[in-house]
Short mmCIF file of C-alpha atoms in Angstrom, two decimals:
data_model
loop_
_atom_site.label_atom_id
_atom_site.label_comp_id
_atom_site.label_asym_id
_atom_site.label_seq_id
_atom_site.Cartn_x
_atom_site.Cartn_y
_atom_site.Cartn_z
CA UNK A 1425 60.18 -53.45 -110.32
CA UNK A 1426 61.22 -54.30 -106.68
CA UNK A 1427 63.04 -57.50 -106.30
CA UNK A 1428 60.96 -60.15 -104.59
CA UNK A 1429 61.96 -60.88 -101.06
CA UNK A 1430 62.22 -64.57 -100.15
CA UNK A 1431 59.57 -65.56 -97.54
CA UNK A 1432 60.99 -65.50 -93.99
CA UNK A 1433 59.93 -68.40 -91.90
CA UNK A 1434 60.08 -66.34 -88.65
CA UNK A 1435 57.69 -63.63 -89.93
CA UNK A 1436 54.04 -64.06 -90.32
CA UNK A 1437 51.89 -61.29 -91.51
CA UNK A 1438 48.20 -62.33 -91.59
CA UNK A 1439 47.31 -58.86 -92.89
CA UNK A 1440 50.25 -57.08 -94.51
CA UNK A 1441 50.14 -53.28 -93.94
CA UNK A 1442 53.14 -51.57 -95.61
CA UNK A 1443 51.75 -48.10 -94.73
CA UNK A 1444 51.61 -48.83 -90.97
CA UNK A 1445 53.14 -46.33 -88.65
CA UNK A 1446 53.94 -49.07 -85.93
CA UNK A 1447 54.66 -52.72 -86.10
CA UNK A 1448 53.52 -54.80 -83.15
CA UNK A 1449 55.80 -58.23 -83.02
CA UNK A 1450 53.96 -60.81 -81.07
CA UNK A 1451 55.70 -63.89 -79.40
CA UNK A 1452 53.87 -67.11 -78.61
CA UNK A 1453 53.28 -68.87 -75.34
CA UNK A 1454 54.79 -72.19 -74.63
CA UNK A 1455 53.67 -74.73 -77.21
CA UNK A 1456 51.83 -71.95 -79.33
CA UNK A 1457 52.44 -70.56 -82.69
CA UNK A 1458 51.94 -67.58 -84.79
CA UNK A 1459 48.39 -68.62 -85.63
CA UNK A 1460 47.40 -67.38 -82.14
CA UNK A 1461 47.58 -63.88 -83.42
CA UNK A 1462 45.87 -64.34 -86.78
CA UNK A 1463 42.74 -62.41 -85.86
CA UNK A 1464 44.43 -59.49 -84.01
CA UNK A 1465 44.78 -57.02 -86.96
CA UNK A 1466 41.01 -56.67 -87.09
CA UNK A 1467 40.91 -55.46 -83.44
CA UNK A 1468 43.69 -52.86 -83.53
CA UNK A 1469 44.16 -49.50 -85.14
CA UNK A 1470 44.62 -49.50 -88.97
CA UNK A 1471 47.97 -47.93 -88.57
CA UNK A 1472 49.39 -50.86 -86.58
CA UNK A 1473 50.62 -53.82 -88.43
CA UNK A 1474 50.59 -57.07 -86.39
CA UNK A 1475 53.59 -59.35 -87.18
CA UNK A 1476 53.64 -62.80 -85.47
CA UNK A 1477 56.93 -64.38 -84.81
CA UNK A 1478 56.98 -68.04 -85.76
CA UNK A 1479 59.48 -69.87 -83.54
CA UNK A 1480 61.05 -73.16 -84.63
CA UNK A 1481 59.40 -76.31 -83.45
CA UNK A 1482 55.83 -75.53 -84.13
CA UNK A 1483 53.14 -75.32 -86.68
CA UNK A 1484 54.73 -75.14 -90.26
CA UNK A 1485 58.27 -75.25 -88.50
CA UNK A 1486 57.34 -78.43 -86.57
CA UNK A 1487 60.22 -80.40 -87.74
CA UNK A 1488 62.82 -77.84 -86.69
CA UNK A 1489 64.41 -78.17 -83.27
CA UNK A 1490 62.97 -75.70 -80.74
CA UNK A 1491 65.13 -73.29 -78.62
CA UNK A 1492 65.64 -74.06 -74.80
CA UNK A 1493 67.45 -70.84 -73.92
CA UNK A 1494 65.88 -67.34 -73.64
CA UNK A 1495 69.30 -65.77 -74.29
CA UNK A 1496 70.21 -67.93 -77.31
CA UNK A 1497 66.72 -67.31 -78.80
CA UNK A 1498 66.85 -63.56 -78.12
CA UNK A 1499 70.18 -63.36 -79.90
CA UNK A 1500 68.73 -65.03 -82.93
CA UNK A 1501 65.59 -62.85 -82.93
CA UNK A 1502 67.92 -59.75 -83.15
CA UNK A 1503 69.33 -61.03 -86.35
CA UNK A 1504 65.83 -61.92 -87.70
CA UNK A 1505 64.06 -58.61 -86.74
CA UNK A 1506 66.84 -56.23 -87.49
CA UNK A 1507 65.67 -55.62 -91.07
CA UNK A 1508 62.22 -54.88 -89.78
CA UNK A 1509 63.13 -52.05 -87.27
CA UNK A 1510 63.05 -49.27 -89.84
CA UNK A 1511 59.87 -47.85 -88.18
CA UNK A 1512 58.44 -47.64 -84.64
CA UNK A 1513 57.66 -51.01 -83.15
CA UNK A 1514 56.25 -52.58 -79.93
CA UNK A 1515 56.73 -56.10 -78.61
CA UNK A 1516 54.04 -58.39 -77.08
CA UNK A 1517 54.65 -61.73 -75.49
CA UNK A 1518 52.24 -64.11 -73.71
CA UNK A 1519 53.69 -66.42 -70.87
CA UNK A 1520 57.00 -67.73 -72.22
CA UNK A 1521 56.78 -65.15 -75.01
CA UNK A 1522 56.62 -62.41 -72.37
CA UNK A 1523 59.96 -63.45 -70.86
CA UNK A 1524 61.55 -63.79 -74.40
CA UNK A 1525 60.16 -60.36 -75.26
CA UNK A 1526 61.92 -58.76 -72.24
CA UNK A 1527 65.21 -60.52 -72.95
CA UNK A 1528 64.89 -59.59 -76.64
CA UNK A 1529 64.54 -55.84 -75.62
CA UNK A 1530 67.64 -56.17 -73.48
CA UNK A 1531 69.52 -57.82 -76.40
CA UNK A 1532 68.50 -55.12 -78.75
CA UNK A 1533 69.74 -52.48 -76.25
CA UNK A 1534 73.19 -54.21 -75.92
CA UNK A 1535 73.47 -54.37 -79.69
CA UNK A 1536 72.78 -50.58 -80.07
CA UNK A 1537 69.65 -51.26 -82.07
CA UNK A 1538 66.23 -49.48 -81.93
CA UNK A 1539 64.12 -50.31 -78.76
CA UNK A 1540 60.40 -50.84 -78.69
CA UNK A 1541 58.06 -47.97 -78.11
CA UNK A 1542 56.19 -50.27 -75.71
CA UNK A 1543 56.80 -53.58 -74.20
CA UNK A 1544 53.63 -55.73 -73.36
CA UNK A 1545 54.31 -58.83 -71.10
CA UNK A 1546 51.35 -61.11 -70.41
CA UNK A 1547 50.80 -64.05 -67.93
CA UNK A 1548 54.43 -64.26 -66.79
CA UNK A 1549 56.00 -63.14 -63.53
CA UNK A 1550 58.61 -60.46 -63.55
CA UNK A 1551 62.15 -61.84 -64.62
CA UNK A 1552 63.78 -61.45 -61.01
CA UNK A 1553 61.19 -63.92 -59.68
CA UNK A 1554 61.81 -67.68 -59.68
CA UNK A 1555 60.13 -69.72 -62.23
CA UNK A 1556 56.35 -69.66 -61.54
CA UNK A 1557 55.51 -73.17 -62.63
CA UNK A 1558 56.62 -76.56 -61.32
CA UNK A 1559 60.05 -77.64 -62.70
CA UNK A 1560 59.59 -79.46 -65.91
CA UNK A 1561 63.06 -80.89 -66.08
CA UNK A 1562 62.20 -83.85 -63.87
CA UNK A 1563 58.63 -84.35 -65.11
CA UNK A 1564 57.45 -87.39 -66.93
CA UNK A 1565 55.35 -87.01 -69.98
CA UNK A 1566 52.33 -87.79 -67.99
CA UNK A 1567 53.16 -85.26 -65.33
CA UNK A 1568 53.73 -82.64 -67.95
CA UNK A 1569 50.51 -83.44 -69.68
CA UNK A 1570 48.65 -83.08 -66.36
CA UNK A 1571 50.20 -79.51 -65.89
CA UNK A 1572 49.19 -78.48 -69.34
CA UNK A 1573 45.65 -79.71 -68.70
CA UNK A 1574 45.56 -77.73 -65.46
CA UNK A 1575 46.77 -74.47 -67.12
CA UNK A 1576 44.17 -74.58 -69.85
CA UNK A 1577 44.39 -73.26 -73.19
CA UNK A 1578 44.62 -76.54 -75.02
CA UNK A 1579 41.39 -78.16 -76.35
CA UNK A 1580 40.42 -81.58 -74.72
CA UNK A 1581 40.31 -83.34 -78.09
CA UNK A 1582 44.00 -82.30 -78.64
CA UNK A 1583 45.02 -83.52 -75.15
CA UNK A 1584 43.41 -86.81 -75.78
CA UNK A 1585 45.04 -87.49 -79.16
CA UNK A 1586 48.08 -89.51 -78.32
CA UNK A 1587 49.72 -88.87 -81.77
CA UNK A 1588 49.38 -85.12 -81.52
CA UNK A 1589 50.77 -85.12 -77.92
CA UNK A 1590 53.75 -87.11 -78.99
CA UNK A 1591 54.58 -84.33 -81.32
CA UNK A 1592 53.57 -81.53 -78.90
CA UNK A 1593 55.25 -82.68 -75.55
CA UNK A 1594 58.78 -82.12 -76.71
CA UNK A 1595 57.94 -78.65 -77.74
CA UNK A 1596 56.25 -77.90 -74.68
CA UNK A 1597 59.10 -79.29 -72.59
CA UNK A 1598 61.66 -77.11 -74.69
CA UNK A 1599 59.48 -73.96 -74.21
CA UNK A 1600 59.06 -74.30 -70.50
CA UNK A 1601 62.61 -75.12 -70.20
CA UNK A 1602 63.32 -71.54 -71.54
CA UNK A 1603 61.39 -70.16 -68.47
CA UNK A 1604 62.87 -72.67 -65.98
CA UNK A 1605 66.56 -72.07 -66.74
CA UNK A 1606 66.26 -68.39 -67.23
CA UNK A 1607 68.86 -66.51 -65.14
CA UNK A 1608 68.24 -62.82 -64.43
CA UNK A 1609 71.32 -60.59 -64.66
CA UNK A 1610 70.81 -57.20 -63.13
CA UNK A 1611 71.00 -54.28 -65.55
CA UNK A 1612 69.70 -50.85 -65.86
CA UNK A 1613 65.89 -50.53 -66.21
CA UNK A 1614 64.62 -50.36 -69.68
CA UNK A 1615 63.67 -47.02 -70.95
CA UNK A 1616 60.58 -48.15 -72.77
CA UNK A 1617 57.12 -48.28 -70.96
CA UNK A 1618 56.02 -51.76 -69.83
CA UNK A 1619 52.43 -53.00 -69.57
CA UNK A 1620 52.10 -56.15 -67.62
CA UNK A 1621 48.91 -58.20 -67.80
CA UNK A 1622 47.51 -61.03 -65.71
CA UNK A 1623 44.44 -63.22 -65.49
CA UNK A 1624 42.32 -63.01 -62.17
CA UNK A 1625 41.88 -66.85 -62.11
CA UNK A 1626 45.50 -67.70 -62.93
CA UNK A 1627 46.85 -69.88 -60.09
CA UNK A 1628 50.46 -69.75 -61.50
CA UNK A 1629 50.94 -65.89 -62.22
CA UNK A 1630 49.25 -63.86 -59.52
CA UNK A 1631 48.61 -60.17 -59.08
CA UNK A 1632 51.77 -59.80 -57.05
CA UNK A 1633 53.74 -61.54 -59.69
CA UNK A 1634 52.53 -59.11 -62.40
CA UNK A 1635 53.40 -56.09 -60.31
CA UNK A 1636 57.06 -57.16 -60.07
CA UNK A 1637 57.54 -56.06 -63.74
CA UNK A 1638 57.48 -52.43 -62.56
CA UNK A 1639 61.15 -52.74 -61.49
CA UNK A 1640 62.31 -53.33 -65.13
CA UNK A 1641 61.41 -49.99 -66.52
CA UNK A 1642 62.14 -46.29 -66.07
CA UNK A 1643 59.72 -45.23 -68.84
CA UNK A 1644 56.31 -45.86 -67.15
CA UNK A 1645 54.53 -48.92 -65.89
CA UNK A 1646 51.00 -50.04 -65.96
CA UNK A 1647 49.61 -53.55 -64.44
CA UNK A 1648 46.12 -54.73 -65.30
CA UNK A 1649 44.16 -57.91 -64.55
CA UNK A 1650 41.71 -59.51 -66.98
CA UNK A 1651 38.93 -62.13 -66.57
CA UNK A 1652 40.07 -65.58 -66.94
CA UNK A 1653 42.90 -67.80 -66.12
CA UNK A 1654 46.40 -68.26 -67.72
CA UNK A 1655 45.05 -68.05 -71.12
CA UNK A 1656 42.92 -64.93 -70.66
CA UNK A 1657 44.21 -63.72 -74.06
CA UNK A 1658 41.50 -65.89 -75.46
CA UNK A 1659 38.88 -65.31 -72.81
CA UNK A 1660 39.19 -61.54 -72.74
CA UNK A 1661 40.72 -60.74 -76.25
CA UNK A 1662 38.60 -57.83 -77.13
CA UNK A 1663 39.38 -56.16 -73.83
CA UNK A 1664 43.01 -56.99 -74.11
CA UNK A 1665 43.33 -55.70 -77.64
CA UNK A 1666 41.55 -52.47 -76.76
CA UNK A 1667 43.95 -51.95 -73.75
CA UNK A 1668 46.95 -52.49 -76.14
CA UNK A 1669 45.58 -50.03 -78.61
CA UNK A 1670 44.94 -47.40 -75.74
CA UNK A 1671 48.48 -47.90 -74.27
CA UNK A 1672 50.06 -47.46 -77.68
CA UNK A 1673 48.05 -44.34 -78.24
CA UNK A 1674 48.73 -42.97 -74.69
CA UNK A 1675 52.45 -43.49 -75.08
CA UNK A 1676 52.40 -41.16 -78.05
CA UNK A 1677 50.46 -38.48 -76.24
CA UNK A 1678 52.20 -35.17 -75.34
CA UNK A 1679 54.42 -35.09 -72.32
CA UNK A 1680 52.56 -34.58 -69.13
CA UNK A 1681 49.51 -36.67 -70.17
CA UNK A 1682 48.75 -39.48 -67.70
CA UNK A 1683 49.33 -43.06 -68.72
CA UNK A 1684 46.95 -44.28 -66.10
CA UNK A 1685 43.78 -44.57 -68.20
CA UNK A 1686 42.42 -47.85 -67.52
CA UNK A 1687 39.57 -48.40 -69.89
CA UNK A 1688 38.60 -51.66 -71.84
CA UNK A 1689 37.25 -53.65 -68.92
CA UNK A 1690 40.60 -54.40 -67.47
CA UNK A 1691 41.15 -53.83 -63.67
CA UNK A 1692 44.27 -51.96 -62.45
CA UNK A 1693 46.30 -53.81 -59.90
#
């Protein structure tokens, strides 16, 4: 019998798939958790296993301190994910998660570990660009709450619950600090292809910001805009997941096959 492996608080498999050919690791947006990706396996090919990364400070890890540095978090994630890199994988991150996914890929390269077959970055400007939200370091809780309300993605009943927000605001502040304090260090472009996504109604990450990700890869780049605002991953989830599935399939196509297919209702930039 195989020895039982102790549960890993960082790794959430809503639908374990030991026979998958590829693992898709998903990183959350600021204030979000692994539950965001619970329904994704039903919309992706059967040979793709969705693994949501549960960061400290949220959901069942609420009492753990949250990270405030993309570099420190990425170094930790390398040690967490190393045991799961025994087969092809891809990374997806939305908003803050997109920046962390990028820095994680760089950290994997520096450590001489396998790199993702594909990097998906969503609702975040390219890393060379300044923080695309107002600085949170000097904001009061009330100002931060107003910012979160404008960005959308959080139900009104949650925003109006003082007890819940007392728990959530420190996490939101920590997560947004990851983005605000990120310092880009020039390196060689990543060899893996990058797909960058944005919402057509997002006032914080615009089309031009999405396009700046193209400078970070030598392996192929696609940028697409989806219906909705900053949280289009909810508004346009079926189209988004179809696009991810197609990009993963296209990347594995024979050399010379174009990566410019833009089906699924998304609009090319």
